[in-house]
PDB file of C-alpha atoms and ligand atoms in Angstrom:
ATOM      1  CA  UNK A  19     135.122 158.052  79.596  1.00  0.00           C
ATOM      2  CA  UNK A  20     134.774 154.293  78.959  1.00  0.00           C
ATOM      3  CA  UNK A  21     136.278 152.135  76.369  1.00  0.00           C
ATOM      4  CA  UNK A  22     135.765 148.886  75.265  1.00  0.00           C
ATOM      5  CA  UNK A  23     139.461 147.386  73.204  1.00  0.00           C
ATOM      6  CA  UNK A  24     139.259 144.689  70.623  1.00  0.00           C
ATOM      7  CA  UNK A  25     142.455 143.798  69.415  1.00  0.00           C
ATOM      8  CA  UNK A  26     143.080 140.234  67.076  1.00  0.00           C
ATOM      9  CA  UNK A  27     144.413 139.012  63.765  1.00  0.00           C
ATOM     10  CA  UNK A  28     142.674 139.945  60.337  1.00  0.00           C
ATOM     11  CA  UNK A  29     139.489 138.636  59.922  1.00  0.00           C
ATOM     12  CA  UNK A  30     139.113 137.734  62.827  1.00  0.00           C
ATOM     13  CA  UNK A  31     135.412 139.848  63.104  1.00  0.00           C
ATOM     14  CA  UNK A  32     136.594 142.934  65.042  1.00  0.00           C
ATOM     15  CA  UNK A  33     135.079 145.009  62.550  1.00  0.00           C
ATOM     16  CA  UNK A  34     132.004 143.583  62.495  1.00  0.00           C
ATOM     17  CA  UNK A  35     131.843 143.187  65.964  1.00  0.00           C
ATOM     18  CA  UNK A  36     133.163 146.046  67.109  1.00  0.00           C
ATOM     19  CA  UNK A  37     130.915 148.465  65.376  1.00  0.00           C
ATOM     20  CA  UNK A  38     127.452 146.209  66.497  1.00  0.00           C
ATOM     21  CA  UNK A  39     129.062 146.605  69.960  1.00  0.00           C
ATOM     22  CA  UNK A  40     129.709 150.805  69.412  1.00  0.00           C
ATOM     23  CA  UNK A  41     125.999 150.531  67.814  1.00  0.00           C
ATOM     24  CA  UNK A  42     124.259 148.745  70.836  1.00  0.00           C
ATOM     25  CA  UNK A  43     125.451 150.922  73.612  1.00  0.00           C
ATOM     26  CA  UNK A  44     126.102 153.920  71.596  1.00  0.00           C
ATOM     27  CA  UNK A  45     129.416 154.461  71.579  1.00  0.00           C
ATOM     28  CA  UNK A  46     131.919 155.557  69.061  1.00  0.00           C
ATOM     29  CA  UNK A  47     133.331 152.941  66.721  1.00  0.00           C
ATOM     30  CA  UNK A  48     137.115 153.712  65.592  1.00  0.00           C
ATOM     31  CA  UNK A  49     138.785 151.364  63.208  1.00  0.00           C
ATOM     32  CA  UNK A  50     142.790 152.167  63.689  1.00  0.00           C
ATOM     33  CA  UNK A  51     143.519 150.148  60.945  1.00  0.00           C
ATOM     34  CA  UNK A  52     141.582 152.240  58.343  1.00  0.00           C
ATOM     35  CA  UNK A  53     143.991 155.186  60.203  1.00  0.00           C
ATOM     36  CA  UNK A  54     147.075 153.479  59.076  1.00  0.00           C
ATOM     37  CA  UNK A  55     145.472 152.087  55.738  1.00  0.00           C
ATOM     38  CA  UNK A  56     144.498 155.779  55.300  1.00  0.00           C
ATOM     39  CA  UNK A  57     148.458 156.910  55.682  1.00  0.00           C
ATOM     40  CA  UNK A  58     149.510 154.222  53.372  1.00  0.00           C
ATOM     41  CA  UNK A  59     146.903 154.985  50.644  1.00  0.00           C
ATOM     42  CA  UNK A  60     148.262 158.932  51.081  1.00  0.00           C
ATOM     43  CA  UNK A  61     152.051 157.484  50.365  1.00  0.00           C
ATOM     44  CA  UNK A  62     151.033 155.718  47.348  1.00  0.00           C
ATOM     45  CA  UNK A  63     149.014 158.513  45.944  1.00  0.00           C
ATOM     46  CA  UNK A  64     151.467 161.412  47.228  1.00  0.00           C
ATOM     47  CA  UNK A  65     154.218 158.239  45.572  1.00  0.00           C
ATOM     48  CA  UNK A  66     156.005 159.009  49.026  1.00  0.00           C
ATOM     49  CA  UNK A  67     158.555 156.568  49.370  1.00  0.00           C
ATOM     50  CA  UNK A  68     157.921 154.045  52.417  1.00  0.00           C
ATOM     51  CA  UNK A  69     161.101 154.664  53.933  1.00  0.00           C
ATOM     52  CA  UNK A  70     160.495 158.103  54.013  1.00  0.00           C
ATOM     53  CA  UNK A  71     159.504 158.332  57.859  1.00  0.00           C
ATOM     54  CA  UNK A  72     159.605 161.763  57.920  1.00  0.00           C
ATOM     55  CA  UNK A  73     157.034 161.696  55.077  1.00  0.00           C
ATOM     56  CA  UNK A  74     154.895 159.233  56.044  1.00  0.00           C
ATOM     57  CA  UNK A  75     154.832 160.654  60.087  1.00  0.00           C
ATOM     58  CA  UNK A  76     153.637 164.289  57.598  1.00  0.00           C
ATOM     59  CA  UNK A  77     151.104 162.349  56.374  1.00  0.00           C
ATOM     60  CA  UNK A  78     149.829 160.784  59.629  1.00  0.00           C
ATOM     61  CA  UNK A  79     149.902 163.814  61.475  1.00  0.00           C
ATOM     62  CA  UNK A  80     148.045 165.593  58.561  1.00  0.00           C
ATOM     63  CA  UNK A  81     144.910 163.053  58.979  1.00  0.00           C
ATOM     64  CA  UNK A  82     141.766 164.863  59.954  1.00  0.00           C
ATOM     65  CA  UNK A  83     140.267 161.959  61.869  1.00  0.00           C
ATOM     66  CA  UNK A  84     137.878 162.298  64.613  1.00  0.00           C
ATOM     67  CA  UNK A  85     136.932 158.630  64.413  1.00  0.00           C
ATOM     68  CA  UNK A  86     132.992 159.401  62.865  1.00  0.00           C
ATOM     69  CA  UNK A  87     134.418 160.127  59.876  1.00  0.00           C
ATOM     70  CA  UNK A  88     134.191 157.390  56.789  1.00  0.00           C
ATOM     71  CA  UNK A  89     136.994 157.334  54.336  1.00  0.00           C
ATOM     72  CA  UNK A  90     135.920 158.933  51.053  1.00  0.00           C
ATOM     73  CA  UNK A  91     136.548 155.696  49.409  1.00  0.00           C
ATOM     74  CA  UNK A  92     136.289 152.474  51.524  1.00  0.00           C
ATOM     75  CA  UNK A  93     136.861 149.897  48.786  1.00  0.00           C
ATOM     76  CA  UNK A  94     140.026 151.641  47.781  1.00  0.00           C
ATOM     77  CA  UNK A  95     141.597 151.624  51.283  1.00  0.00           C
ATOM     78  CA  UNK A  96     140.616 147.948  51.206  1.00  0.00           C
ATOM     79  CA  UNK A  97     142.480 147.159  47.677  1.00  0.00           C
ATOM     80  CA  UNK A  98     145.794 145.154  48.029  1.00  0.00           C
ATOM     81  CA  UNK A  99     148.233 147.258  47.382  1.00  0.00           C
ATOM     82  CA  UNK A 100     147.508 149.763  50.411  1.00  0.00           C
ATOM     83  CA  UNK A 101     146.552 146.444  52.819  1.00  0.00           C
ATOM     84  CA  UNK A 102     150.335 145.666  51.678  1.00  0.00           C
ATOM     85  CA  UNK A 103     151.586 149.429  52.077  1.00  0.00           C
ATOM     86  CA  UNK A 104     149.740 149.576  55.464  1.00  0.00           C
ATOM     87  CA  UNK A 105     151.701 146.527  57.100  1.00  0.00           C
ATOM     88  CA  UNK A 106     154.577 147.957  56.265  1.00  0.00           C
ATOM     89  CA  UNK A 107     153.704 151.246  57.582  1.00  0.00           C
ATOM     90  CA  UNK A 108     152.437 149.938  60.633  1.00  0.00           C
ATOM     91  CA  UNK A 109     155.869 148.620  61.397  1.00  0.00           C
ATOM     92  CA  UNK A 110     157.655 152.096  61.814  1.00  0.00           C
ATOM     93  CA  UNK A 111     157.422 153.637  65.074  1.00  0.00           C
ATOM     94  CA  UNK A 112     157.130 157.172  64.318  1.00  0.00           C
ATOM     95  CA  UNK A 113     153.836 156.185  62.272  1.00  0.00           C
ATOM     96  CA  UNK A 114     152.421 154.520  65.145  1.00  0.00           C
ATOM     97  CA  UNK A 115     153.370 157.071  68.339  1.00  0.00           C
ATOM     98  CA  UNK A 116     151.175 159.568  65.548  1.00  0.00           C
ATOM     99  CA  UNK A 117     148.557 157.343  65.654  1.00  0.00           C
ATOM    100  CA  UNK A 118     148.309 156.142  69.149  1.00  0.00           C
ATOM    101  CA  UNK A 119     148.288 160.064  69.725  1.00  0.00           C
ATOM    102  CA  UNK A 120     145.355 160.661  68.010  1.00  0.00           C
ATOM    103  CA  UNK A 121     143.823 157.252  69.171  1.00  0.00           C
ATOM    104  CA  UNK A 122     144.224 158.278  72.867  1.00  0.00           C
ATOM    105  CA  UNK A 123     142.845 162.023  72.529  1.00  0.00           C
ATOM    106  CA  UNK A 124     139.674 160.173  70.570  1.00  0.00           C
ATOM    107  CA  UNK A 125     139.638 157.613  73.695  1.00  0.00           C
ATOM    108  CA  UNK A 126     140.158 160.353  76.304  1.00  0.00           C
ATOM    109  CA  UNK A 127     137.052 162.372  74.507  1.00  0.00           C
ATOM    110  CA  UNK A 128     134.227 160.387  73.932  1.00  0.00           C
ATOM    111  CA  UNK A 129     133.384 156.290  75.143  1.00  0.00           C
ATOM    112  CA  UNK A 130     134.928 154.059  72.386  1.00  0.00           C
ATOM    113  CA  UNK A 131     134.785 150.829  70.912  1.00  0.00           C
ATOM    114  CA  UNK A 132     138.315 150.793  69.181  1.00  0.00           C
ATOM    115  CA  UNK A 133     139.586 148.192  67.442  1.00  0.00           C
ATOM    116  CA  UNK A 134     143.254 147.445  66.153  1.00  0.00           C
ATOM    117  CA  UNK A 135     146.298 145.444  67.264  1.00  0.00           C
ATOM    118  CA  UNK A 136     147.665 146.978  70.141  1.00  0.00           C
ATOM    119  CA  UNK A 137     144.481 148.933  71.942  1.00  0.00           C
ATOM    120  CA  UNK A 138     144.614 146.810  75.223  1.00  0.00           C
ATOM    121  CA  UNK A 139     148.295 146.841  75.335  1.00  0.00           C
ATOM    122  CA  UNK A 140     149.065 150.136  74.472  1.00  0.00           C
ATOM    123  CA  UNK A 141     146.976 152.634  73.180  1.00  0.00           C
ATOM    124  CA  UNK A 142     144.051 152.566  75.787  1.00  0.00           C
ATOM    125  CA  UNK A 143     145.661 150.127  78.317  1.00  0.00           C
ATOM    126  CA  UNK A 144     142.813 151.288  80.980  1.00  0.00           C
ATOM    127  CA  UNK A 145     139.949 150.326  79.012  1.00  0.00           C
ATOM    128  CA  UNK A 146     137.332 149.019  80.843  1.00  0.00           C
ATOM    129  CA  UNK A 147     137.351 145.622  78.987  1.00  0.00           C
ATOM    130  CA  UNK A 148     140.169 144.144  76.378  1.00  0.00           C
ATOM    131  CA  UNK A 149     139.134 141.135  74.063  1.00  0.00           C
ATOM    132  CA  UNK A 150     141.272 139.468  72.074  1.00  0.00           C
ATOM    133  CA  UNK A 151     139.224 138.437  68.957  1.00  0.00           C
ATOM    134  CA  UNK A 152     140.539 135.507  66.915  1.00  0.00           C
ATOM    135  CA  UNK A 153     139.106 132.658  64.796  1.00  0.00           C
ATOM    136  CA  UNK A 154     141.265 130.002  62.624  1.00  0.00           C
ATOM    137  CA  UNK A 155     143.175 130.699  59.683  1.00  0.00           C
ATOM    138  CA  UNK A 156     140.759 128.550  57.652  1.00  0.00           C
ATOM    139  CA  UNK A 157     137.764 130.589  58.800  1.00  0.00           C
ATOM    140  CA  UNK A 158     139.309 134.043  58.539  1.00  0.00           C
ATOM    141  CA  UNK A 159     140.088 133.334  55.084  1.00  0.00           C
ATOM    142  CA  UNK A 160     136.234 132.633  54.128  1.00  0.00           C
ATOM    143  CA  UNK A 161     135.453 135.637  55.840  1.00  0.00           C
ATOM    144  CA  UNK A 162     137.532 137.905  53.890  1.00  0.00           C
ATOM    145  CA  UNK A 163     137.096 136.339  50.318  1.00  0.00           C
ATOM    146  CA  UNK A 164     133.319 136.689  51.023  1.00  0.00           C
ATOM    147  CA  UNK A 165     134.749 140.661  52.261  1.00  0.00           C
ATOM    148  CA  UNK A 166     136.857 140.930  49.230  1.00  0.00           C
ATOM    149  CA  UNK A 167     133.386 139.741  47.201  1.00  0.00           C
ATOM    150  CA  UNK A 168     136.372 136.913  46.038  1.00  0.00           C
ATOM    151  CA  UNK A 169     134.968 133.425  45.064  1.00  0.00           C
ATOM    152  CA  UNK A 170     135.089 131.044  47.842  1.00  0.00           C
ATOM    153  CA  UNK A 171     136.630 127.398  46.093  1.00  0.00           C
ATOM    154  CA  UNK A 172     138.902 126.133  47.915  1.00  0.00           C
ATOM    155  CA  UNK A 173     142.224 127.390  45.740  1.00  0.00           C
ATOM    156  CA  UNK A 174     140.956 131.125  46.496  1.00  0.00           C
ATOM    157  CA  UNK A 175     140.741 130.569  50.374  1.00  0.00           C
ATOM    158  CA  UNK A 176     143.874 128.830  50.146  1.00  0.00           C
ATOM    159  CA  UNK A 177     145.584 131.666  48.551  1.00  0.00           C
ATOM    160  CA  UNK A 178     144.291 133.995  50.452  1.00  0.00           C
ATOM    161  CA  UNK A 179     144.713 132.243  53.742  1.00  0.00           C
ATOM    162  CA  UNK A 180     148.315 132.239  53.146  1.00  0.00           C
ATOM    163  CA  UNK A 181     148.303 135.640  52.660  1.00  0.00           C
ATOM    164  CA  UNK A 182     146.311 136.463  55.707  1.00  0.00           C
ATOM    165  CA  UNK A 183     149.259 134.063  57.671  1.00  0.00           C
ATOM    166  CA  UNK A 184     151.847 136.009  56.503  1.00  0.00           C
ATOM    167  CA  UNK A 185     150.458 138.891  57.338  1.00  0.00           C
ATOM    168  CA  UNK A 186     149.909 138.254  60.950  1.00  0.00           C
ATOM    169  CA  UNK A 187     153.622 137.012  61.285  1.00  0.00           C
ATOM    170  CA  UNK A 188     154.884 139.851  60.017  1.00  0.00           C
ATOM    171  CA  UNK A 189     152.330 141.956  62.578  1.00  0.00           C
ATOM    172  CA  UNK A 190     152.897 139.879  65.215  1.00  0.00           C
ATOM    173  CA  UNK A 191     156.821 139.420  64.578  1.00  0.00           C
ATOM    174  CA  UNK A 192     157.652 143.525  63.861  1.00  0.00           C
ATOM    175  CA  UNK A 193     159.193 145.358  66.975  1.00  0.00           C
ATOM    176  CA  UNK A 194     156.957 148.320  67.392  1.00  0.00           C
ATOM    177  CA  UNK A 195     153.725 147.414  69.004  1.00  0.00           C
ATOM    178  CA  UNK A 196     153.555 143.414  67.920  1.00  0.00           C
ATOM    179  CA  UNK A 197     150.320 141.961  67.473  1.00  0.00           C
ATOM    180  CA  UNK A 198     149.655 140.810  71.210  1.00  0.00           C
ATOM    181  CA  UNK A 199     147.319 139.355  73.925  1.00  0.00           C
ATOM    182  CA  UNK A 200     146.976 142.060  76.720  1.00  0.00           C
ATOM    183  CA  UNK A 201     147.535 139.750  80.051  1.00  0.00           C
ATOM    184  CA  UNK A 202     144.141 140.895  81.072  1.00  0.00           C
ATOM    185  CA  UNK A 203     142.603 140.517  77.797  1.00  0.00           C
ATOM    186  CA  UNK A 204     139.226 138.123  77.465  1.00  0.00           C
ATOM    187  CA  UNK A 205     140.046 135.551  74.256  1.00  0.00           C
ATOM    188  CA  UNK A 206     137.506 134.980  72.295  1.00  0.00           C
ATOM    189  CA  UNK A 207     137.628 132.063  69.783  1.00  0.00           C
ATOM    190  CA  UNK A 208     135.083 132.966  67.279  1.00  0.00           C
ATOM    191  CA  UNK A 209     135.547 130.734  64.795  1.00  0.00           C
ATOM    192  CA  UNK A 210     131.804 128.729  65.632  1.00  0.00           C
ATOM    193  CA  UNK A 211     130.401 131.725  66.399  1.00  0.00           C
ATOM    194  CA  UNK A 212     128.637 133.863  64.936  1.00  0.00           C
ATOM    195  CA  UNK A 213     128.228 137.966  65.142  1.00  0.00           C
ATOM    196  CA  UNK A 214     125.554 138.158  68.104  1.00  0.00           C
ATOM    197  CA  UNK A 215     127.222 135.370  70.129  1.00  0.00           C
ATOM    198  CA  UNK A 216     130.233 137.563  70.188  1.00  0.00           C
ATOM    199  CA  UNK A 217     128.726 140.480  70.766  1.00  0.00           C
ATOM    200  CA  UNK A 218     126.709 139.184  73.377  1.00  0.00           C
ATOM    201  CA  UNK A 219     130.192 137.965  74.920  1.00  0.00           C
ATOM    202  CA  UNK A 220     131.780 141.334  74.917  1.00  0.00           C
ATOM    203  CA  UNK A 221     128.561 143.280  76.291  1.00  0.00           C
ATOM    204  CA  UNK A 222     128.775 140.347  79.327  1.00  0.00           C
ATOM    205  CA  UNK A 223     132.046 141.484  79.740  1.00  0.00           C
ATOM    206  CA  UNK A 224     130.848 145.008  79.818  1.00  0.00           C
ATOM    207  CA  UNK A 225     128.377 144.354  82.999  1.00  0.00           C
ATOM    208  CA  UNK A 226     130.751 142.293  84.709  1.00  0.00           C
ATOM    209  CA  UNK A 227     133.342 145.198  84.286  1.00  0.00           C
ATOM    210  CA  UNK A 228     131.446 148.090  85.466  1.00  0.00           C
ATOM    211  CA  UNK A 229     129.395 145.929  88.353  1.00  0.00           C
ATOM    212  CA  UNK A 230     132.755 145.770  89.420  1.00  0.00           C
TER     213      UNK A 230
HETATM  214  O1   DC B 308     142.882 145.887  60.736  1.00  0.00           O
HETATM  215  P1   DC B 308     143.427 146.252  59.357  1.00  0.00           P
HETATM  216  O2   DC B 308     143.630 145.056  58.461  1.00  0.00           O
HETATM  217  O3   DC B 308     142.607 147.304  58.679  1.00  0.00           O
HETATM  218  O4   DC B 308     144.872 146.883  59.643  1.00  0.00           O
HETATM  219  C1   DC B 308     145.691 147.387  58.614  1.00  0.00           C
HETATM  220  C2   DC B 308     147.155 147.220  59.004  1.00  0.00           C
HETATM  221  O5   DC B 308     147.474 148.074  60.100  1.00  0.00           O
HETATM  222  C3   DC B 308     147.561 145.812  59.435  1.00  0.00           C
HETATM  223  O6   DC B 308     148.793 145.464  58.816  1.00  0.00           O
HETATM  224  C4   DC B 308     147.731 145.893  60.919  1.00  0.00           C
HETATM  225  C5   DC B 308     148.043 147.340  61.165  1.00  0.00           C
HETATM  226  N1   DC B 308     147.474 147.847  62.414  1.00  0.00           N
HETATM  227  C6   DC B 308     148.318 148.018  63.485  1.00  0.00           C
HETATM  228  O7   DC B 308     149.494 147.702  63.391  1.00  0.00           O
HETATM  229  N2   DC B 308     147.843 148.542  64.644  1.00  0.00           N
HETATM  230  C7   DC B 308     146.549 148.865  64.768  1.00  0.00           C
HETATM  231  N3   DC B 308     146.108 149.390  65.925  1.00  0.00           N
HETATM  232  C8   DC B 308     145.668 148.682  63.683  1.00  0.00           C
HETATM  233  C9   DC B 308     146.164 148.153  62.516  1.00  0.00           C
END
């Protein structure tokens, strides 16, 4: 099986990209963070506690996910208060070696584009190309209020720039699985780029991978 990994910071594009990418060569897409927004939006709706590991590892080993499958309600697992809830969740270990589980069988069954924080690093670390998609803070912000359907003055992209920051400290600062650049991971800057540029990038990398 074959497997492409883009890792990076919110808003970065790894959505975006990732699925044109999975779409082009016809591979799977799987989004792991809609797997650990899914678990979050389950604790808030079961009102599980968030310290309840035991409850929230239930919950992620109760996900029927075979990567294909959309959420039944996209916008909510979107919403802030389960964007919130998922950071934290991401953070406890027992959540994540569920995950990664299920991520890895997925990986192991079918060629992947998978996108998260920790795919090159961890989850798939044999993929046959890593990229580590980033833009600046600035330009991740647009791209999520225009996500969010938020206005875009500058006091809104502010604001939610900020958030976004915090965000990736507190991914990239947690001890389970920190946001971080797999040593043989590809950086791409995307922040004057635009969808098929990247895209373009990452299926380069593809042929220089597999001429290999
Ligand atoms: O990519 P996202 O915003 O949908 O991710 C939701 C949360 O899950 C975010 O706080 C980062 C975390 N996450 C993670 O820790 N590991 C992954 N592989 C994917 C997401």
């Amino acid at each position: 099986m074959s497997a492409i990994a883009i890792d990076g910071p919110a808003g970065a594009g790894k959505s975006t990209v990732a699925r044109a990418v999975a779409e082009a060569l016809g591979w799977t897409y799987v989004d792991t963070g809609a797997m650990y927004r899914a678990v979050a939006l389950g604790a808030l709706e079961g009102g599980v506690d968030l310290g309840d590991v035991r409850a929230l590892v239930d919950i992620a080993g109760s996900l029927d996910l075979d990567g294909r499958a959309s959420p039944p309600d996209p916008a909510r697992l979107r919403a802030t208060d389960v964007t919130r809830a998922a950071s934290t969740i991401a953070s406890v270990p027992a959540v994540r070696e569920v995950l990664a589980r299920k991520q890895r069988a997925l990986a192991r069954s079918r060629d992947v584009v998978m996108e998260g924080r920790d795919i090159g690093a961890e989850v798939v670390p044999e993929a046959d190309v890593k990229i580590f998609l980033t833009a600046s803070p600035r330009v991740r912000a647009g791209r999520r209020a225009r996500q969010l359907g938020r206005p875009r003055d500058a006091r809104t992209i502010t604001e939610i720039e900020a958030a976004l920051v915090a965000r990736d400290e507190a991914d990239a600062s947690r001890d389970a699985s920190p946001l971080t650049i797999a040593v043989d991971a590809k950086v791409i800057d995307s922040s004057d780029l635009d969808v098929d540029d990247v895209v373009r990038l990452v299926l380069t990398e593809l042929d220089r991978a597999t001429d290999d």
